[in-house]
Structures are given as structure tokens and as C-alpha cells.
Protein backbone atom coordinates (compact mmCIF):
# COMPACT_ATOMS: atom_id res chain seq x y z
CA UNK A 1 46.63 153.57 67.63
CA UNK A 2 44.11 155.95 69.24
CA UNK A 3 44.15 159.59 68.15
CA UNK A 4 44.56 160.60 71.86
CA UNK A 5 48.00 158.88 71.72
CA UNK A 6 48.97 161.05 68.74
CA UNK A 7 47.72 164.27 70.68
CA UNK A 8 49.59 163.56 73.64
CA UNK A 9 52.81 163.17 71.65
CA UNK A 10 52.22 166.34 70.13
CA UNK A 11 51.77 168.09 73.53
CA UNK A 12 54.58 166.35 75.08
CA UNK A 13 57.16 166.93 72.11
CA UNK A 14 56.00 170.50 70.64
CA UNK A 15 53.69 171.97 73.39
CA UNK A 16 56.63 174.31 74.72
CA UNK A 17 57.50 175.39 70.98
CA UNK A 18 53.99 175.94 69.84
CA UNK A 19 50.71 177.64 71.13
CA UNK A 20 48.54 174.49 71.52
CA UNK A 21 44.67 175.10 72.04
CA UNK A 22 42.19 172.29 72.03
CA UNK A 23 40.98 173.51 68.43
CA UNK A 24 44.61 173.82 67.24
CA UNK A 25 45.47 170.33 68.68
CA UNK A 26 42.53 168.70 67.04
CA UNK A 27 43.24 170.17 63.64
CA UNK A 28 46.92 169.13 63.63
CA UNK A 29 45.94 165.65 64.78
CA UNK A 30 43.25 165.58 61.52
CA UNK A 31 46.34 166.58 59.42
CA UNK A 32 48.38 163.82 60.74
CA UNK A 33 45.83 161.55 59.45
CA UNK A 34 45.78 163.36 56.14
CA UNK A 35 49.56 162.64 55.93
CA UNK A 36 49.30 159.22 56.86
CA UNK A 37 46.66 158.53 54.25
CA UNK A 38 48.87 160.36 51.56
CA UNK A 39 52.16 158.87 52.71
CA UNK A 40 51.30 155.34 53.63
CA UNK A 41 47.70 154.86 52.02
CA UNK A 42 46.36 153.60 55.47
CA UNK A 43 44.68 155.56 58.33
CA UNK A 44 47.01 156.59 61.19
CA UNK A 45 43.83 156.18 63.75
CA UNK A 46 40.44 154.56 63.81
CA UNK A 47 38.82 157.28 65.99
CA UNK A 48 36.07 159.21 64.64
CA UNK A 49 36.66 162.58 62.95
CA UNK A 50 33.53 164.75 63.52
CA UNK A 51 31.88 167.15 61.30
CA UNK A 52 32.55 170.20 63.78
CA UNK A 53 30.55 173.56 63.33
CA UNK A 54 34.00 175.21 62.11
CA UNK A 55 36.24 172.11 60.90
CA UNK A 56 37.27 168.77 61.64
CA UNK A 57 37.05 167.74 65.52
CA UNK A 58 38.16 164.37 66.89
CA UNK A 59 35.45 163.96 69.93
CA UNK A 60 37.91 161.85 72.12
CA UNK A 61 40.70 164.56 71.99
CA UNK A 62 37.95 167.45 72.22
CA UNK A 63 36.82 166.04 75.51
CA UNK A 64 40.31 165.14 77.14
CA UNK A 65 41.28 168.76 76.69
CA UNK A 66 38.15 170.48 77.00
CA UNK A 67 39.12 171.91 80.46
CA UNK A 68 41.92 174.18 78.63
CA UNK A 69 39.35 175.84 76.69
CA UNK A 70 40.87 178.14 74.38
CA UNK A 71 43.88 178.39 76.86
CA UNK A 72 47.37 177.04 76.21
CA UNK A 73 47.58 173.31 77.01
CA UNK A 74 50.39 172.52 79.39
CA UNK A 75 51.57 168.87 79.62
CA UNK A 76 50.71 167.34 83.15
CA UNK A 77 52.87 164.88 84.94
CA UNK A 78 50.11 162.24 85.36
CA UNK A 79 49.60 161.99 81.51
CA UNK A 80 51.31 158.79 79.99
CA UNK A 81 52.89 159.47 76.54
CA UNK A 82 53.38 156.28 74.60
CA UNK A 83 56.21 155.94 71.88
CA UNK A 84 54.45 156.06 68.80
CA UNK A 85 56.95 154.31 66.66
CA UNK A 86 59.56 155.54 64.13
CA UNK A 87 57.18 156.02 61.30
CA UNK A 88 54.51 157.78 63.11
CA UNK A 89 56.80 160.16 64.97
CA UNK A 90 58.35 160.86 61.56
CA UNK A 91 55.17 161.73 60.30
CA UNK A 92 54.10 163.69 63.31
CA UNK A 93 57.37 165.80 63.08
CA UNK A 94 56.82 166.37 59.53
CA UNK A 95 53.18 167.73 60.15
CA UNK A 96 54.51 170.00 62.99
CA UNK A 97 57.44 171.27 60.77
CA UNK A 98 54.87 172.24 58.01
CA UNK A 99 51.74 173.17 60.27
CA UNK A 100 52.78 173.82 63.67
CA UNK A 101 53.75 177.34 63.55
CA UNK A 102 50.10 178.19 62.00
CA UNK A 103 47.33 179.67 64.05
CA UNK A 104 44.28 177.62 64.78
CA UNK A 105 42.46 180.19 62.39
CA UNK A 106 45.00 179.40 59.63
CA UNK A 107 44.37 175.71 60.36
CA UNK A 108 40.66 176.12 60.03
CA UNK A 109 41.11 177.88 56.48
CA UNK A 110 43.27 174.98 55.57
CA UNK A 111 40.72 172.61 56.44
CA UNK A 112 37.75 174.39 55.04
CA UNK A 113 38.33 174.80 51.64
CA UNK A 114 35.30 173.81 49.20
CA UNK A 115 36.92 170.94 47.77
CA UNK A 116 38.16 169.61 51.27
CA UNK A 117 37.09 166.45 53.10
CA UNK A 118 35.12 168.56 55.96
CA UNK A 119 33.06 170.50 53.66
CA UNK A 120 32.23 167.30 51.53
CA UNK A 121 31.13 165.42 54.44
CA UNK A 122 29.11 168.45 55.79
CA UNK A 123 27.47 169.26 52.59
CA UNK A 124 26.61 165.55 52.21
CA UNK A 125 24.87 165.69 55.63
CA UNK A 126 27.50 163.36 57.43
CA UNK A 127 28.12 163.68 61.04
CA UNK A 128 31.97 162.56 60.48
CA UNK A 129 34.46 162.44 58.03
CA UNK A 130 35.26 159.02 56.62
CA UNK A 131 38.66 158.00 55.35
CA UNK A 132 37.11 157.98 52.00
CA UNK A 133 36.07 161.51 52.36
CA UNK A 134 39.65 162.38 52.91
CA UNK A 135 41.11 160.31 50.28
CA UNK A 136 39.04 161.69 47.84
CA UNK A 137 39.34 165.29 48.72
CA UNK A 138 42.12 168.03 47.59
CA UNK A 139 43.25 167.77 51.30
CA UNK A 140 45.69 165.03 50.19
CA UNK A 141 47.47 167.64 47.92
CA UNK A 142 46.86 170.58 50.00
CA UNK A 143 49.65 173.15 50.69
CA UNK A 144 50.09 176.15 52.86
CA UNK A 145 49.08 179.37 51.61
CA UNK A 146 51.77 182.10 51.94
CA UNK A 147 49.11 184.38 53.21
CA UNK A 148 48.42 183.19 56.57
CA UNK A 149 47.93 185.13 59.97
CA UNK A 150 50.94 183.58 61.18
CA UNK A 151 53.04 184.95 58.33
CA UNK A 152 51.54 188.10 58.61
CA UNK A 153 52.50 188.61 62.00
CA UNK A 154 55.92 187.01 61.58
CA UNK A 155 56.37 189.65 58.72
CA UNK A 156 55.56 192.75 60.93
CA UNK A 157 57.54 191.38 63.83
CA UNK A 158 60.56 191.40 61.47
CA UNK A 159 59.84 194.56 59.93
CA UNK A 160 58.69 196.49 63.01
CA UNK A 161 60.08 194.61 65.99
CA UNK A 162 58.69 196.93 68.63
CA UNK A 163 55.24 197.20 67.43
CA UNK A 164 54.11 194.09 68.80
CA UNK A 165 55.85 194.58 72.02
CA UNK A 166 54.08 198.13 72.26
CA UNK A 167 50.75 196.46 71.63
CA UNK A 168 51.28 193.84 74.03
CA UNK A 169 51.58 196.46 76.82
CA UNK A 170 48.87 198.68 75.92
């Protein structure tokens, strides 16, 4: 399977529900790879995961969605979305339930822990993150902190429902 197949599936099935940028999509696909290694003991895809400037990046996905920049990725009619298989679609759904609501900044924080695969590969001078980097890292047991930007915004929205609306139009 290609990482771009996973990315297209995420855009097609979750793009309307979550604000997906190129960076966020790359990070979500990275966490799908982590989930596959954790749950099945085998990688989901063989594409390179590069040690990006700020976190893990899959060059094939980055190039495919580069035209969107930091704007929201919208599904295009000409994109072919392949069925991934029941196990893979279940894995992607699980990752999206757990992480899809997070911001790109939250996902970067999650991916940049000192005991994570990205940091280990970067400190060792590697240009890419290997399966062994991921398997030997704390990313395999990482949990989402309750203190995320997305959770804080959600809390403000619940406590002060009009505050964000006022800021939106200021």
C-alpha cells in the first residue's frame, strides 16, 4: 500500500469533518503508520517518512498536496480513492477518532517528544524515520494530552459560546 492511498482515504472520508492541511494530513498518516506497527506489528506502507524541519513528513504526500499550502484540502473529483481493506480502514478510523480533532500544532507536539521516533532520527543525523525508529520509540505508547490547543478552544467555546464568534468578525 502507498501512503498516498491512506492520505486520499483520509481526505475523502474525513475532509468534510476535520480541517485538513498538508501538514496535518502528513502527521495523521504518520500516526496511522505508528498504529499499524503497534496493532499489527507490521508497517502500513513502505513510503519514506522524512525527518522534516518540524516533524515527520511523507515526501510523496507533501508533494501531492503542496498546492494547497496551509489551506484546507478539498477532495477533487479526479482523485481516485481506493478501498483500503477492512483492517486498514478500521485502523484509519481509529486514528481519526483519537487524533483527527487535534490541530496541526497539537499533532506536532505529539510527534516531537524527546523520546519519539522523529527526535531520535533527527538527533542521530538520519534524513528519514525508519520502522525501527518508530518501533523503538515512545510513539508506540503515546497518548493524547488533555492540554491541547484544540481542547482549550473547545473549552472556551463551551464556556463562552459567543466569544469566538465575536473574534471571528473582528
